[in-house]
Coordinates of C-alpha atoms in Angstrom, one line a residue:
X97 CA -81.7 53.5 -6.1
X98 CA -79.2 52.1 -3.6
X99 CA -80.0 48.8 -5.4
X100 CA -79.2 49.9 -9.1
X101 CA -75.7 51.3 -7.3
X102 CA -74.6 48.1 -6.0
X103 CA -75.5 46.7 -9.3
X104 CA -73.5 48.5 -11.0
X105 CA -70.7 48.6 -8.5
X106 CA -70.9 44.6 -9.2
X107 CA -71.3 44.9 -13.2
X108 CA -68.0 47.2 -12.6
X109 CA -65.4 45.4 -10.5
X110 CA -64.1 43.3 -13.4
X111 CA -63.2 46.3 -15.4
X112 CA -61.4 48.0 -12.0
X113 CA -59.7 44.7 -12.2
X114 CA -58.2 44.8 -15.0
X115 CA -57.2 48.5 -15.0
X116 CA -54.9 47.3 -12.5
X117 CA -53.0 45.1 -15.0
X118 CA -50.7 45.6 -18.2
X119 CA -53.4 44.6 -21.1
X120 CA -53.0 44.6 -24.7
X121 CA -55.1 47.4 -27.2
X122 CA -54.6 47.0 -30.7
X123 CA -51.3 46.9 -31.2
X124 CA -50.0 48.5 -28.1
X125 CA -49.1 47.1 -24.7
X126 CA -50.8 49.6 -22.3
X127 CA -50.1 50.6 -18.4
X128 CA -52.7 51.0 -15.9
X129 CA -52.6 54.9 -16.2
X130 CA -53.2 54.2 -19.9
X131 CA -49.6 55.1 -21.6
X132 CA -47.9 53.1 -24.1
X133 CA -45.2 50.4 -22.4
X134 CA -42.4 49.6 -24.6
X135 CA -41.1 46.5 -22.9
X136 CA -37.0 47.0 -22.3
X137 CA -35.5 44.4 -19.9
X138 CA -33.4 41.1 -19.6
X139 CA -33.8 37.4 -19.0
X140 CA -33.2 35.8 -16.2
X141 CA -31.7 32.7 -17.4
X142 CA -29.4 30.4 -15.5
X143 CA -31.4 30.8 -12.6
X144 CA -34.0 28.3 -12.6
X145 CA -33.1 26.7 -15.4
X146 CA -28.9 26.4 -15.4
X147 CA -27.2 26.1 -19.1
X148 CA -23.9 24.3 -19.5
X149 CA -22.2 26.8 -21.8
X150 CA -22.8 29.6 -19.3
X151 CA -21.3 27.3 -16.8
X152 CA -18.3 27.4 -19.3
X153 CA -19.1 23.8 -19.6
X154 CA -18.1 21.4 -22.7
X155 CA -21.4 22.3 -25.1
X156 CA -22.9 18.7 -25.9
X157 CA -21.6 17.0 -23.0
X158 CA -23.2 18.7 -20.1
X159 CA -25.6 20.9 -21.1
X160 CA -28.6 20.5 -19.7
X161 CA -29.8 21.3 -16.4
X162 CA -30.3 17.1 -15.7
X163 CA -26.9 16.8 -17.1
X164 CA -25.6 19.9 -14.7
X165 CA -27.1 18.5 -11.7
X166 CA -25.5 15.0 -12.4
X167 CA -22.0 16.3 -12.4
X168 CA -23.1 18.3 -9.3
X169 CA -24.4 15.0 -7.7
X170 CA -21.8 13.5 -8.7
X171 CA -18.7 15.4 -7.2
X172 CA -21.0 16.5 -3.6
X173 CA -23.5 13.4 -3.6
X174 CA -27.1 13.4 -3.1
X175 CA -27.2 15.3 0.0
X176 CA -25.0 18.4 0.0
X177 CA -26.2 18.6 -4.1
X178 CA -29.0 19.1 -2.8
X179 CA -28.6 21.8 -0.9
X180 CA -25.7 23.2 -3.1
X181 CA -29.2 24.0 -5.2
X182 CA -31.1 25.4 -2.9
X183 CA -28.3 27.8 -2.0
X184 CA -27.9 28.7 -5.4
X185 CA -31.1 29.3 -6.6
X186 CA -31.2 31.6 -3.0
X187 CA -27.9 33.5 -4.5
X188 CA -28.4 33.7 -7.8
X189 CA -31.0 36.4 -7.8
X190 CA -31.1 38.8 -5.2
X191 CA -32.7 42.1 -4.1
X192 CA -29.3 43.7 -4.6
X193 CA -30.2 42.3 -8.1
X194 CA -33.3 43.9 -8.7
X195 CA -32.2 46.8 -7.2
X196 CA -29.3 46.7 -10.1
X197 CA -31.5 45.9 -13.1
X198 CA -34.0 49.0 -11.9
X199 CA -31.2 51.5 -11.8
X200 CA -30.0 50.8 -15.6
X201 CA -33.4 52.0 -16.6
X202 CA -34.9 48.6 -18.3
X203 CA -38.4 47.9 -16.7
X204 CA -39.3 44.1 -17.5
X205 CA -37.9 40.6 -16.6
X206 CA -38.2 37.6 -18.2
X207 CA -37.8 34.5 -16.0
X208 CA -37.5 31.5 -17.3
X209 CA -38.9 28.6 -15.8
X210 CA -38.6 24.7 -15.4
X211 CA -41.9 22.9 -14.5
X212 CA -40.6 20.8 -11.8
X213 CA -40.6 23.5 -9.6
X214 CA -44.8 24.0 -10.2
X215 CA -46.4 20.9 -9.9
X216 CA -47.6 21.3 -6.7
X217 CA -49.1 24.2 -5.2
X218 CA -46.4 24.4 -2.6
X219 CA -43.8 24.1 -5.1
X220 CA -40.5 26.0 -4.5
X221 CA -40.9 27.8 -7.5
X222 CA -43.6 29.9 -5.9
X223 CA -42.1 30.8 -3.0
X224 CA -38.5 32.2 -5.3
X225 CA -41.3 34.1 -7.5
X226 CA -43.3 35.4 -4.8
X227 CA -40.0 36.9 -3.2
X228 CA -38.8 38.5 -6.7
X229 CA -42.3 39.3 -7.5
X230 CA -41.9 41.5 -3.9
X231 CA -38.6 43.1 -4.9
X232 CA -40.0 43.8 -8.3
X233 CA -43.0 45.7 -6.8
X234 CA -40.4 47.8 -4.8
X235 CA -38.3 48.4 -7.9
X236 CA -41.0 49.3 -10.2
X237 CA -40.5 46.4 -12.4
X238 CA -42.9 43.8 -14.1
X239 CA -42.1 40.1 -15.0
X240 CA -42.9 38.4 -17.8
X241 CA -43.0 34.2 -16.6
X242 CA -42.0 32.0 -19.5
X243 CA -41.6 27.9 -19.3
X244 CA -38.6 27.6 -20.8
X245 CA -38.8 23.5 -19.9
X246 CA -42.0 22.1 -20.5
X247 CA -42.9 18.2 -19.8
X248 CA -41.8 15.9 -21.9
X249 CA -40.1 19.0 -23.9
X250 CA -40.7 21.3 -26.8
X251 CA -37.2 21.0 -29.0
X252 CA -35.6 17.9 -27.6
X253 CA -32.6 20.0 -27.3
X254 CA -31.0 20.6 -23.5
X255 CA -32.7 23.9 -23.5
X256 CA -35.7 22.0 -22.7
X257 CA -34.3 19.5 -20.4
X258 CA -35.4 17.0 -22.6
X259 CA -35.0 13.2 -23.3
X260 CA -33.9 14.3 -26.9
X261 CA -37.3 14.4 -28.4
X262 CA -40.0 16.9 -28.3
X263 CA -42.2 14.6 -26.6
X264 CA -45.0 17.2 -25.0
X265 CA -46.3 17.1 -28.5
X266 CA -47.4 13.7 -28.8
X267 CA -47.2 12.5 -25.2
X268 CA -50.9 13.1 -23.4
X269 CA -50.0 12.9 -20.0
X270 CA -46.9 15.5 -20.9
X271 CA -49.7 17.8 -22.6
X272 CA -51.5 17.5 -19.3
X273 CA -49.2 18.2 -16.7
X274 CA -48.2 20.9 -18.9
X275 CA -52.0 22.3 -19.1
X276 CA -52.0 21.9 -15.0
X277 CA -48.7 23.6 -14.8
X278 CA -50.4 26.7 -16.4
X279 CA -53.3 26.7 -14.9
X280 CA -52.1 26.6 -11.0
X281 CA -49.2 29.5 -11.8
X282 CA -51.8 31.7 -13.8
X283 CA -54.2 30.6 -10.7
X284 CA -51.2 31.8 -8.0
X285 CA -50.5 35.0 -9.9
X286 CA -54.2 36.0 -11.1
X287 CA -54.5 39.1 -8.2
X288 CA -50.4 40.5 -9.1
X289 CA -50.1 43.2 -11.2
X290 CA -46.3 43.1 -11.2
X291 CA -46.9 39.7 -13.7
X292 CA -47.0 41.4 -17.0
X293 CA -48.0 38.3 -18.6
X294 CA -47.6 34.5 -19.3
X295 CA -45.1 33.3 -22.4
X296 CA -46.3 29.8 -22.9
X297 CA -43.6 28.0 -24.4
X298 CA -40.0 28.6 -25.0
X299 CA -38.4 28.2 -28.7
X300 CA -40.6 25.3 -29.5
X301 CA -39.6 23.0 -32.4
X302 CA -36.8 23.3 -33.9
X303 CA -36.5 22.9 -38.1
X304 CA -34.9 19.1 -37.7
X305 CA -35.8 16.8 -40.1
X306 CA -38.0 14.2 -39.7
X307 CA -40.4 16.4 -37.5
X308 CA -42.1 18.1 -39.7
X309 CA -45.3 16.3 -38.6
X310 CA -45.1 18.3 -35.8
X311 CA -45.1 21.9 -36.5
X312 CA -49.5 21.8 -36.9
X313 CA -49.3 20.4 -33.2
X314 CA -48.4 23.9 -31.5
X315 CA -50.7 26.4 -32.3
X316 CA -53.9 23.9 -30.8
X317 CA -51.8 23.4 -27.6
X318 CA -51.1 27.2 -27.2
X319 CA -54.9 27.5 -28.1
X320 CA -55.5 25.1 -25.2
X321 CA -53.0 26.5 -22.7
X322 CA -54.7 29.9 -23.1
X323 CA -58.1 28.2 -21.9
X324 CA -56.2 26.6 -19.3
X325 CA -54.9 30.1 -18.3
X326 CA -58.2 31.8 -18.7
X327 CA -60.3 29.3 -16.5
X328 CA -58.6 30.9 -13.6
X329 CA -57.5 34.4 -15.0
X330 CA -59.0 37.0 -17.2
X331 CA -56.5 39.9 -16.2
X332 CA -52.7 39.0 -17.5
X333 CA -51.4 39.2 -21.2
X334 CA -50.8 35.7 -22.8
X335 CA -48.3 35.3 -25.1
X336 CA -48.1 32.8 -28.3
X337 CA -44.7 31.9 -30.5
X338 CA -44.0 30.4 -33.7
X339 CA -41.5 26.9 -34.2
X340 CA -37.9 26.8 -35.4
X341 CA -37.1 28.2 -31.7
X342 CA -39.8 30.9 -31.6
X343 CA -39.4 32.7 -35.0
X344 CA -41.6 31.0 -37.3
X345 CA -45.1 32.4 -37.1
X346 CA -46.6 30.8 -40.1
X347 CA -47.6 28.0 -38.0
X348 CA -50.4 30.2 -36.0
X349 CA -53.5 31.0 -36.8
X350 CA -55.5 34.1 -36.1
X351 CA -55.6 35.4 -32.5
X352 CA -58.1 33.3 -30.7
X353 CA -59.0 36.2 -28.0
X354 CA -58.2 39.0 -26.6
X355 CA -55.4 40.4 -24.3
X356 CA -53.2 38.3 -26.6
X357 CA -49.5 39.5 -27.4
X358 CA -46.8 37.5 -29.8
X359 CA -43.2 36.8 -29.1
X360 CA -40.3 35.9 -31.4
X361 CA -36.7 35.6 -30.9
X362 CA -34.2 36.4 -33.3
X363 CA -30.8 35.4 -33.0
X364 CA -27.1 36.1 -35.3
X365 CA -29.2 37.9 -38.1
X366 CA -28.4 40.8 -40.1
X367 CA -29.9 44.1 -38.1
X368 CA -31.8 45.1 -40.4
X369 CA -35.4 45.4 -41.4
X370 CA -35.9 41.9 -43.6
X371 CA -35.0 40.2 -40.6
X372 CA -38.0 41.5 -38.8
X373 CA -40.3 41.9 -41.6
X374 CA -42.8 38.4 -41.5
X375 CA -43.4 40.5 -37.4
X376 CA -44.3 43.5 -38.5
X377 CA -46.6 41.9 -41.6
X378 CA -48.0 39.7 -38.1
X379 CA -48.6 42.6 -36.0
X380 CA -50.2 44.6 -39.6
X381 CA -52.3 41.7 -40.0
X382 CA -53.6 40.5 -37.0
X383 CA -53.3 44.1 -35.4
X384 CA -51.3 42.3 -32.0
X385 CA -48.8 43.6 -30.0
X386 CA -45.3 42.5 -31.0
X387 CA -42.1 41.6 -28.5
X388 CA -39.2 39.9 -28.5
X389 CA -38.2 37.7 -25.6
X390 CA -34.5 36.6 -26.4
X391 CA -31.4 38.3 -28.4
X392 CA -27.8 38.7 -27.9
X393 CA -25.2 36.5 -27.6
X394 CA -23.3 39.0 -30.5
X395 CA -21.0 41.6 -30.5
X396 CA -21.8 44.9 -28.5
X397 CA -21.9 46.6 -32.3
X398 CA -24.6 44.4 -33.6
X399 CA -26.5 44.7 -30.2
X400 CA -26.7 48.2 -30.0
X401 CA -27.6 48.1 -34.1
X402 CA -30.3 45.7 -33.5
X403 CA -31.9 47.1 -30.4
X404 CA -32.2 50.7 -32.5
X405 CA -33.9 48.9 -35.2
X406 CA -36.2 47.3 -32.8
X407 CA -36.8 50.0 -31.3
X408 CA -37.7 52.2 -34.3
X409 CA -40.5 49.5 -35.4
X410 CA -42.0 49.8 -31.5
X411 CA -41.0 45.9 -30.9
X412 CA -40.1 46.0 -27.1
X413 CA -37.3 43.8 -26.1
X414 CA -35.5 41.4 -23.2
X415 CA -32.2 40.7 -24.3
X416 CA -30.3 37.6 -23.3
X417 CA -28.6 37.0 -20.8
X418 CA -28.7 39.1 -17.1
X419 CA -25.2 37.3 -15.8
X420 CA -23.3 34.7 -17.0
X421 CA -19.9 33.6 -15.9
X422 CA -16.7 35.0 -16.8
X423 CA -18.3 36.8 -20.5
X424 CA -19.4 40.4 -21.3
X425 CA -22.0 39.1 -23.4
X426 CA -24.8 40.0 -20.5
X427 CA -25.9 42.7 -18.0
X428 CA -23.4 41.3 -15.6
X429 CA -20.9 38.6 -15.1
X430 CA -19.3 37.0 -12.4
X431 CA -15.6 35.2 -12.7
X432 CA -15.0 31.4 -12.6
X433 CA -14.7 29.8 -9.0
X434 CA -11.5 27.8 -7.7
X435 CA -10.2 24.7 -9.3
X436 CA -13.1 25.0 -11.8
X437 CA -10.9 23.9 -14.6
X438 CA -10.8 20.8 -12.9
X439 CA -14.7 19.9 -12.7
X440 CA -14.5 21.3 -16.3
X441 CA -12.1 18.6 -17.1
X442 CA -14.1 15.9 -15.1
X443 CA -17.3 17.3 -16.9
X444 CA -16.0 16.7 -20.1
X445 CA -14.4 13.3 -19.6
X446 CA -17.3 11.9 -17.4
X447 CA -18.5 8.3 -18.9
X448 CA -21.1 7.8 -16.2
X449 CA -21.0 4.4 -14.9
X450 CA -19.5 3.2 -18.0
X451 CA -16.3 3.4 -17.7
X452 CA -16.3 4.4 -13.2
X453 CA -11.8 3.7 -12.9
X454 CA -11.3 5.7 -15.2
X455 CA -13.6 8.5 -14.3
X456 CA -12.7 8.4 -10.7
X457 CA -8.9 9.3 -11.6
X458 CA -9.8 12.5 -13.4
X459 CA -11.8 13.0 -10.4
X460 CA -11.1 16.3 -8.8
X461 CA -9.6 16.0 -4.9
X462 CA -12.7 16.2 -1.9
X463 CA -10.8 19.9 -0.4
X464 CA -11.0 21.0 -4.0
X465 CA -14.0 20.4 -4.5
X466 CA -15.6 22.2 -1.5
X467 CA -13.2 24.7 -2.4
X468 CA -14.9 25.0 -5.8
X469 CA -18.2 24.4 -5.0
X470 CA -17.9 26.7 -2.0
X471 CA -16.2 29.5 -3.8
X472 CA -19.0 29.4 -6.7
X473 CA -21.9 30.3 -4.6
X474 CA -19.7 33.4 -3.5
X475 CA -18.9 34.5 -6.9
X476 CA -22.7 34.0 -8.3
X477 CA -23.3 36.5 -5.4
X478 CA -24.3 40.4 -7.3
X479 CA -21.6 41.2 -4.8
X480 CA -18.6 40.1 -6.7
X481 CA -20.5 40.2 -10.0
X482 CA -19.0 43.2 -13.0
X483 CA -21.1 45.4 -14.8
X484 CA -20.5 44.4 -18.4
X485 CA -20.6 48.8 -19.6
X486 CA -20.1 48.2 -22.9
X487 CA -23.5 45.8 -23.4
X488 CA -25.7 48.3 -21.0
X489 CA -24.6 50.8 -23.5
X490 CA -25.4 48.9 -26.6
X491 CA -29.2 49.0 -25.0
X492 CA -29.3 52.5 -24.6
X493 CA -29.1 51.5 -20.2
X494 CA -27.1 53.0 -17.4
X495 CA -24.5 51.3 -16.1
X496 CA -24.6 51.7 -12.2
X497 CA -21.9 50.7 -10.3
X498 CA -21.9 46.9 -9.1
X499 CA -19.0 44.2 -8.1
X500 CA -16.5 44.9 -5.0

C-alpha cells in the first residue's frame, strides 16, 4: 500500500506543479485558485531596452539603444558610461515602482528585454529580474518577459537594435544564440510563479518591401523556440505573434501544443471592432487565449475607447508605456534633466568620426554635462516622477499619489 502511495505521490507532483502557475484552458488564462485572469498592466519599456524618442531624442538619428549608448559614451567616455548604465538601469525601476503600479489596480508587467543581458548565466539581466521578480511577489503582481531585441534582429528597425536588417531570420548563429537565450531564461525562471509567461519575439517583420521572403521564416522559429523553452520548462505560458510588428497572424499555423497563448499589438486604429476582428476569428478558430502586449501612444479619448472595447471582447491588455520623459502619454513621467537641450543638440548634429571639429564645437561644456547626466538619474527616480491621471483613468486604474 505504502508503495502504490508514493507512486502516486510521484505520478502527481507535475500536476501540483503546475497548479502553481498561470496556464492557459481553452480560451481562458487561468489563476492557480482556478479564476479567470484578465491581464491589465503596462510595459516596462525604456528600461532595458532605452528608445530615443522617449529620451526626446531626434527620431532617426539616435534611436536605438547602440545609438543611445554612443552619445552617452561619447559625452562621459568609456568608463563613467559605463557606470552611468548601471545606475540607470538600478533607478529606473524601483520597488517604490512596483509598489505604484500595484496600487492603480493593473496586475501584469511586461518587460521588455535585450539579449545581451542573457547570454550568460550570470548575466546582469538576471540579477535586475530576480529583484523585480521579488518586489512583484510582494505586490501581487506577475510578469510577462518579452525579447524585444533579439540577435541579429527581427525588424531591422532601432526597436530591435539592429544592424538595419532582420538578420535573426537568415543568420544561423543569430537563430542560435537566440534559441540559447530562451532556453537559459525559461531554465532560470522554470520554479517562479510570479513569471506569467514567455513572449518570444517583439513586432517581428515589418511589411517593407523586398522581404516578403521572410514572413514563412517566423512561425518555424517560434515553433523551435517553444521546444527550446520546453526542454527546460513545462509550467509557463508561451506566447506566439504574427509579422508587420506583431499584428499579422496569417503567417501562423495551428497551435503546436499546449499552454500556448497569442499576442498582437495594435497601434493608431479606429477603436472599434474590425480592428480586432482577424483576433477574435484566431481565438474562435484555434480556441487560444488572446492578449495584447502594446497600445497607446494616442490621445487619453481613444485610450479609454479602446481599452473598453478590449475589454468587452475578454482581450487582456499592457498598455505602452509605464514612464517616459516629460509626456502624459504613460503611467508616469518624469521631466527633462539640466542642459538637456544641449545633448539634444549634440545628438542630432553628431557626424561620428566624420566630421570630429565640427562635432566637438557643438559639444556640450564637461560641468554641463555632469550636470545633465547627474541630474537625469535623479529625475528617472519614481521620486520626482508625475502620475499622468488622465491616462490611469482612460484604463479604468487609480491614480495614487506619486512625484514630490
Amino acid at each position: 500500500m505504502r508503495r502504490l502511495v508514493l507512486l502516486a505521490l510521484v505520478l502527481s507532483l507535475p500536476s501540483l506543479a503546475l497548479a502553481q502557475f498561470v496556464r492557459v484552458e481553452g480560451s481562458r488564462f487561468v489563476r492557480p485558485d482556478g479564476s479567470t485572469l484578465h491581464i491589465k498592466g503596462t510595459n516596462l519599456g525604456n528600461w532595458l531596452v532605452p528608445e530615443g524618442y522617449m529620451w526626446q531624442l531626434e527620431d532617426g538619428v539616435t534611436a536605438s539603444p547602440r545609438e543611445i549608448e554612443t552619445i552617452v559614451a561619447l559625452l562621459l567616455g568609456p568608463d563613467r558610461s559605463a557606470a552611468f548604465w548601471r545606475d540607470y538601469r538600478a533607478r529606473y525601476i524601483t520597488e517604490a515602482d512596483i509598489r505604484f503600479l500595484a496600487a492603480t489596480g493593473l496586475n501584469t508587467l511586461r518587460v521588455p528585454l535585450h539579449y545581451k543581458f542573457f547570454t550568460t548565466d550570470d548575466g546582469e539581466g538576471f540579477a535586475l529580474l530576480d529583484r523585480l521578480a521579488g518586489w512583484c511577489r510582494d505586490a501581487g503582481l506577475s510578469l510577462i518577459l518579452g525579447l524585444h531585441c533579439a540577435p541579429g534582429g527581427q525588424t531591422g528597425t532601432n526597436i530591435d537594435d539592429s544592424l538595419g536588417y532582420p538578420w535573426l531570420f537568415e543568420s544561423p548563429s543569430a537563430q542560435e544564440q537566440f534559441l540559447q537565450v530562451w532556453r537559459r531564461i525559461a531554465h532560470h525562471y522554470r520554479d517562479e510563479p510570479v513569471i506569467l509567461g514567455y513572449d518570444l519575439l517583439n513586432e517581428p517583420l515589418p511589411h517593407f518591401k523586398g522581404w516578403e521572403h521572410l514572413q514563412p521564416k517566423l512561425d518555424p522559429l517560434l515553433r523551435r523556440a517553444l521546444a527550446e523553452v520546453r526542454a527546460v520548462d513545462p509550467h509557463h505560458i508561451v506566447f506566439f505573434t504574427g509579422s508587420h510588428w506583431g499584428s499579422d497572424f496569417s503567417v501562423l499555423g495551428a497551435p503546436p501544443a499546449p499552454n500556448l497563448a497569442y499576442t498582437f499589438h495594435k497601434y493608431w486604429q479606429p477603436a472599434k471592432q474590425s480592428s480586432i476582428q482577424p483576433y477574435l476569428d484566431f481565438r474562435t478558430q484555434h480556441n487560444v487565449p488572446l492578449w495584447l502586449g502594446e497600445s497607446g501612444e494616442n490621445k487619453d479619448a481613444w485610450i479609454a475607447q479602446f481599452r473598453t472595447l478590449l475589454d468587452q471582447h475578454d482581450i487582456g491588455w499592457t498598455f505602452w508605456p509605464y514612464k517616459k520623459m516629460g509626456s502624459a502619454v504613460g503611467f508616469v513621467r518624469f521631466a527633462p534633466p539640466v542642459h538637456w537641450e544641449k545633448v539634444q543638440a549634440f545628438a542630432a548634429r553628431n557626424r561620428g568620426t566624420t566630421d570630429v571639429e565640427a562635432d566637438q564645437s557643438r559639444r556640450p561644456t564637461p560641468a554641463e554635462i555632469e550636470a545633465c547626466f547627474t541630474d537625469l538619474l535623479r529625475q528617472i527616480e519614481f521620486a520626482h516622477c508625475v502620475a499622468n491621471a488622465g491616462y490611469l483613468t482612460a484604463l479604468g486604474l487609480q491614480v495614487p499619489p506619486a512625484g514630490p
